[in-house]
């Protein structure tokens, strides 16, 4: 069983599903020449994909092109289905810095064949995650600067105010497809600047008020 703990509380949650939103920042959609979606683009990672702070990323042998995607992660604190957008923030108990690691070559092959992407997105260590801070420590989740450095060089920089879907809308829409349960995690999409990582790289992600994530590639 995978668990996460909220900083500053004694609360430990068992991780359920990890639901990820794709194509939520216009600048990232443009850099990959994707279409702007009408409906949310959603996929899941298994809990076995989690990697703790200071962990080592293991790029699978079936890929030569693993990309970083820096994202704000939400932790769901209580069960809900078809949650109205106006109530959605009450279901979030924590925020963390996450990476949605993606095997871009495998994903491209799967897309071309019209097949699911899971093997490009859900491999072991594909979801590095910082510790979660309590939601009440965050003033406005829709206005947080985020940045990622690889080996000290800035690769991704943005603000959650650039997201096409707000945090509340994301929770509301996902809860229309899946019942959200305590311990579920949601990844909210990545800004522009995604790129490859290779063995020995050090990745340092930071989100204002939320914290830092530091992992390296084995
Ligand atoms: Mg992503």
Tab-separated table of C-alpha atoms and ligand atoms in Angstrom:
chain	number	residue	atom	x	y	z
A	1	UNK	CA	0.000	0.000	0.000
A	2	UNK	CA	1.334	3.454	-0.928
A	3	UNK	CA	0.712	6.245	1.551
A	4	UNK	CA	1.173	10.023	1.659
A	5	UNK	CA	1.381	12.260	4.700
A	6	UNK	CA	0.244	15.854	4.970
A	7	UNK	CA	2.944	18.148	6.377
A	8	UNK	CA	1.871	19.714	9.657
A	9	UNK	CA	-0.847	17.164	10.377
A	10	UNK	CA	-0.859	13.604	11.621
A	11	UNK	CA	-3.010	12.572	8.705
A	12	UNK	CA	-1.718	9.729	6.513
A	13	UNK	CA	-3.731	8.702	3.473
A	14	UNK	CA	-3.606	5.533	1.405
A	15	UNK	CA	-3.071	6.484	-2.222
A	16	UNK	CA	-5.883	5.397	-4.509
A	17	UNK	CA	-5.884	6.320	-8.161
A	18	UNK	CA	-3.718	8.996	-9.767
A	19	UNK	CA	-5.753	10.871	-12.367
A	20	UNK	CA	-3.864	13.131	-14.773
A	21	UNK	CA	-5.104	15.941	-16.952
A	22	UNK	CA	-3.367	16.484	-20.283
A	23	UNK	CA	-3.281	19.585	-22.493
A	24	UNK	CA	-4.176	22.177	-19.871
A	25	UNK	CA	-1.648	24.894	-20.756
A	26	UNK	CA	-1.942	26.477	-24.206
A	27	UNK	CA	1.827	27.034	-24.581
A	28	UNK	CA	2.462	23.305	-24.001
A	29	UNK	CA	-0.304	22.262	-26.435
A	30	UNK	CA	1.369	24.434	-29.069
A	31	UNK	CA	4.878	23.087	-28.482
A	32	UNK	CA	3.644	19.524	-29.168
A	33	UNK	CA	1.374	20.604	-32.055
A	34	UNK	CA	-1.659	19.118	-30.321
A	35	UNK	CA	-5.232	20.311	-30.771
A	36	UNK	CA	-6.911	22.397	-28.068
A	37	UNK	CA	-9.370	19.933	-26.514
A	38	UNK	CA	-13.076	20.692	-25.960
A	39	UNK	CA	-13.402	17.954	-23.357
A	40	UNK	CA	-10.724	17.276	-20.713
A	41	UNK	CA	-7.974	14.835	-21.760
A	42	UNK	CA	-7.711	12.378	-18.854
A	43	UNK	CA	-5.559	9.351	-18.147
A	44	UNK	CA	-4.460	7.448	-15.016
A	45	UNK	CA	-1.194	6.292	-13.515
A	46	UNK	CA	-1.083	3.340	-11.083
A	47	UNK	CA	-0.055	3.999	-7.446
A	48	UNK	CA	3.026	1.858	-8.185
A	49	UNK	CA	4.332	4.740	-10.355
A	50	UNK	CA	4.966	6.965	-7.295
A	51	UNK	CA	8.512	8.046	-6.433
A	52	UNK	CA	9.393	9.878	-3.218
A	53	UNK	CA	11.452	13.037	-2.908
A	54	UNK	CA	15.191	12.301	-3.424
A	55	UNK	CA	14.339	9.076	-5.281
A	56	UNK	CA	15.846	7.726	-8.500
A	57	UNK	CA	13.961	7.680	-11.805
A	58	UNK	CA	14.308	4.388	-13.704
A	59	UNK	CA	13.744	4.924	-17.425
A	60	UNK	CA	12.411	1.645	-18.911
A	61	UNK	CA	14.552	-0.129	-21.493
A	62	UNK	CA	11.724	0.127	-24.066
A	63	UNK	CA	12.178	3.911	-24.410
A	64	UNK	CA	14.927	6.251	-25.627
A	65	UNK	CA	13.050	9.484	-24.959
A	66	UNK	CA	11.768	10.158	-21.435
A	67	UNK	CA	10.392	13.699	-20.942
A	68	UNK	CA	9.820	15.748	-17.787
A	69	UNK	CA	6.446	17.452	-17.219
A	70	UNK	CA	6.244	19.602	-14.074
A	71	UNK	CA	2.737	19.711	-12.564
A	72	UNK	CA	0.763	20.840	-9.512
A	73	UNK	CA	-0.664	17.791	-7.683
A	74	UNK	CA	-3.891	17.811	-5.652
A	75	UNK	CA	-4.724	15.365	-2.858
A	76	UNK	CA	-8.379	14.441	-2.402
A	77	UNK	CA	-9.479	14.400	1.243
A	78	UNK	CA	-13.012	13.029	0.969
A	79	UNK	CA	-15.241	11.009	-1.294
A	80	UNK	CA	-17.275	12.794	-3.955
A	81	UNK	CA	-19.039	12.228	-7.247
A	82	UNK	CA	-20.316	14.867	-9.670
A	83	UNK	CA	-18.905	17.569	-7.419
A	84	UNK	CA	-20.146	21.070	-8.310
A	85	UNK	CA	-17.321	23.426	-9.249
A	86	UNK	CA	-18.326	25.791	-6.415
A	87	UNK	CA	-17.747	23.003	-3.818
A	88	UNK	CA	-14.685	21.428	-5.408
A	89	UNK	CA	-12.045	23.156	-3.278
A	90	UNK	CA	-13.589	21.575	-0.146
A	91	UNK	CA	-12.598	18.124	-1.441
A	92	UNK	CA	-8.890	19.031	-1.754
A	93	UNK	CA	-6.864	18.474	1.428
A	94	UNK	CA	-3.334	19.008	0.084
A	95	UNK	CA	-1.031	20.213	-2.670
A	96	UNK	CA	2.342	18.892	-3.864
A	97	UNK	CA	4.939	19.270	-6.611
A	98	UNK	CA	4.743	16.422	-9.122
A	99	UNK	CA	6.357	15.229	-12.329
A	100	UNK	CA	4.344	13.430	-14.996
A	101	UNK	CA	7.237	11.576	-16.629
A	102	UNK	CA	6.375	10.554	-20.169
A	103	UNK	CA	8.043	8.198	-22.632
A	104	UNK	CA	7.486	10.487	-25.610
A	105	UNK	CA	8.600	7.960	-28.241
A	106	UNK	CA	6.312	5.247	-26.855
A	107	UNK	CA	3.434	7.723	-26.503
A	108	UNK	CA	3.858	8.845	-30.144
A	109	UNK	CA	3.791	5.229	-31.359
A	110	UNK	CA	0.675	4.462	-29.288
A	111	UNK	CA	-1.089	7.625	-30.505
A	112	UNK	CA	-0.283	6.780	-34.106
A	113	UNK	CA	-1.899	3.365	-33.711
A	114	UNK	CA	-4.867	4.778	-31.772
A	115	UNK	CA	-3.862	2.736	-28.714
A	116	UNK	CA	-3.929	3.777	-25.000
A	117	UNK	CA	-0.881	5.675	-23.672
A	118	UNK	CA	-0.649	3.992	-20.274
A	119	UNK	CA	2.660	2.224	-20.911
A	120	UNK	CA	4.198	5.620	-21.777
A	121	UNK	CA	2.843	7.268	-18.620
A	122	UNK	CA	2.459	4.694	-15.850
A	123	UNK	CA	5.803	2.936	-15.572
A	124	UNK	CA	7.485	2.522	-12.138
A	125	UNK	CA	8.907	5.888	-10.896
A	126	UNK	CA	6.942	7.874	-13.531
A	127	UNK	CA	5.238	9.963	-10.820
A	128	UNK	CA	7.794	11.693	-8.563
A	129	UNK	CA	5.968	13.563	-5.807
A	130	UNK	CA	7.026	15.983	-3.063
A	131	UNK	CA	5.359	15.938	0.357
A	132	UNK	CA	1.861	17.415	0.481
A	133	UNK	CA	1.166	20.697	2.263
A	134	UNK	CA	-2.264	21.241	3.807
A	135	UNK	CA	-4.694	22.996	1.490
A	136	UNK	CA	-5.279	25.754	4.055
A	137	UNK	CA	-1.643	26.867	3.565
A	138	UNK	CA	-2.304	27.838	-0.074
A	139	UNK	CA	-3.894	31.232	-0.738
A	140	UNK	CA	-4.958	30.649	-4.334
A	141	UNK	CA	-4.113	27.406	-6.172
A	142	UNK	CA	-4.906	29.119	-9.472
A	143	UNK	CA	-2.104	31.633	-9.044
A	144	UNK	CA	1.124	29.782	-8.177
A	145	UNK	CA	4.457	30.139	-9.977
A	146	UNK	CA	6.074	26.830	-10.913
A	147	UNK	CA	9.514	26.054	-12.308
A	148	UNK	CA	11.737	23.101	-13.101
A	149	UNK	CA	15.517	23.045	-13.338
A	150	UNK	CA	17.517	20.168	-14.827
A	151	UNK	CA	21.176	20.147	-13.714
A	152	UNK	CA	20.700	23.734	-12.531
A	153	UNK	CA	19.339	24.969	-15.886
A	154	UNK	CA	15.821	26.374	-16.087
A	155	UNK	CA	13.668	24.183	-18.365
A	156	UNK	CA	10.056	24.913	-17.411
A	157	UNK	CA	8.521	28.049	-15.977
A	158	UNK	CA	4.894	29.057	-15.677
A	159	UNK	CA	2.038	29.959	-13.398
A	160	UNK	CA	-1.092	27.962	-12.636
A	161	UNK	CA	-3.034	31.065	-13.732
A	162	UNK	CA	-2.112	29.946	-17.283
A	163	UNK	CA	-4.174	26.741	-16.942
A	164	UNK	CA	-7.182	26.544	-19.262
A	165	UNK	CA	-9.124	24.672	-16.580
A	166	UNK	CA	-8.985	25.934	-12.984
A	167	UNK	CA	-8.231	23.590	-10.084
A	168	UNK	CA	-11.920	23.582	-9.058
A	169	UNK	CA	-13.096	22.860	-12.587
A	170	UNK	CA	-10.601	19.987	-12.927
A	171	UNK	CA	-11.876	18.322	-9.723
A	172	UNK	CA	-15.484	18.884	-10.769
A	173	UNK	CA	-15.005	17.485	-14.279
A	174	UNK	CA	-12.974	14.449	-13.219
A	175	UNK	CA	-15.595	13.625	-10.561
A	176	UNK	CA	-18.107	13.437	-13.399
A	177	UNK	CA	-16.183	10.470	-14.815
A	178	UNK	CA	-14.815	8.794	-11.682
A	179	UNK	CA	-15.906	8.846	-8.048
A	180	UNK	CA	-13.088	10.616	-6.231
A	181	UNK	CA	-12.031	9.019	-2.969
A	182	UNK	CA	-9.849	9.960	-0.017
A	183	UNK	CA	-6.214	9.487	-1.081
A	184	UNK	CA	-6.746	9.979	-4.791
A	185	UNK	CA	-4.226	12.295	-6.450
A	186	UNK	CA	-4.849	14.585	-9.424
A	187	UNK	CA	-2.116	15.996	-11.695
A	188	UNK	CA	-3.184	19.222	-13.360
A	189	UNK	CA	-1.122	19.447	-16.555
A	190	UNK	CA	2.207	20.982	-17.536
A	191	UNK	CA	3.357	24.329	-18.951
A	192	UNK	CA	5.699	24.598	-21.955
A	193	UNK	CA	9.331	23.557	-21.886
A	194	UNK	CA	9.020	19.776	-21.667
A	195	UNK	CA	12.120	17.932	-22.798
A	196	UNK	CA	14.252	14.820	-22.465
A	197	UNK	CA	16.083	13.612	-19.364
A	198	UNK	CA	18.985	11.169	-19.330
A	199	UNK	CA	20.950	9.092	-16.845
A	200	UNK	CA	22.634	11.224	-14.178
A	201	UNK	CA	20.340	14.272	-14.559
A	202	UNK	CA	19.195	16.090	-11.417
A	203	UNK	CA	15.635	17.475	-11.550
A	204	UNK	CA	14.540	20.215	-9.156
A	205	UNK	CA	10.913	21.318	-9.279
A	206	UNK	CA	9.457	24.156	-7.257
A	207	UNK	CA	5.944	25.519	-6.784
A	208	UNK	CA	5.365	28.732	-4.876
A	209	UNK	CA	3.924	28.103	-1.343
A	210	UNK	CA	3.774	24.349	-2.058
A	211	UNK	CA	7.414	23.298	-1.893
A	212	UNK	CA	10.200	21.552	-3.718
A	213	UNK	CA	10.813	18.216	-5.378
A	214	UNK	CA	14.292	16.856	-6.035
A	215	UNK	CA	14.899	13.589	-7.914
A	216	UNK	CA	17.609	12.221	-10.189
A	217	UNK	CA	17.784	9.804	-13.096
A	218	UNK	CA	19.519	6.479	-12.369
B	1	LIG	MG1	1.253	15.816	-18.057
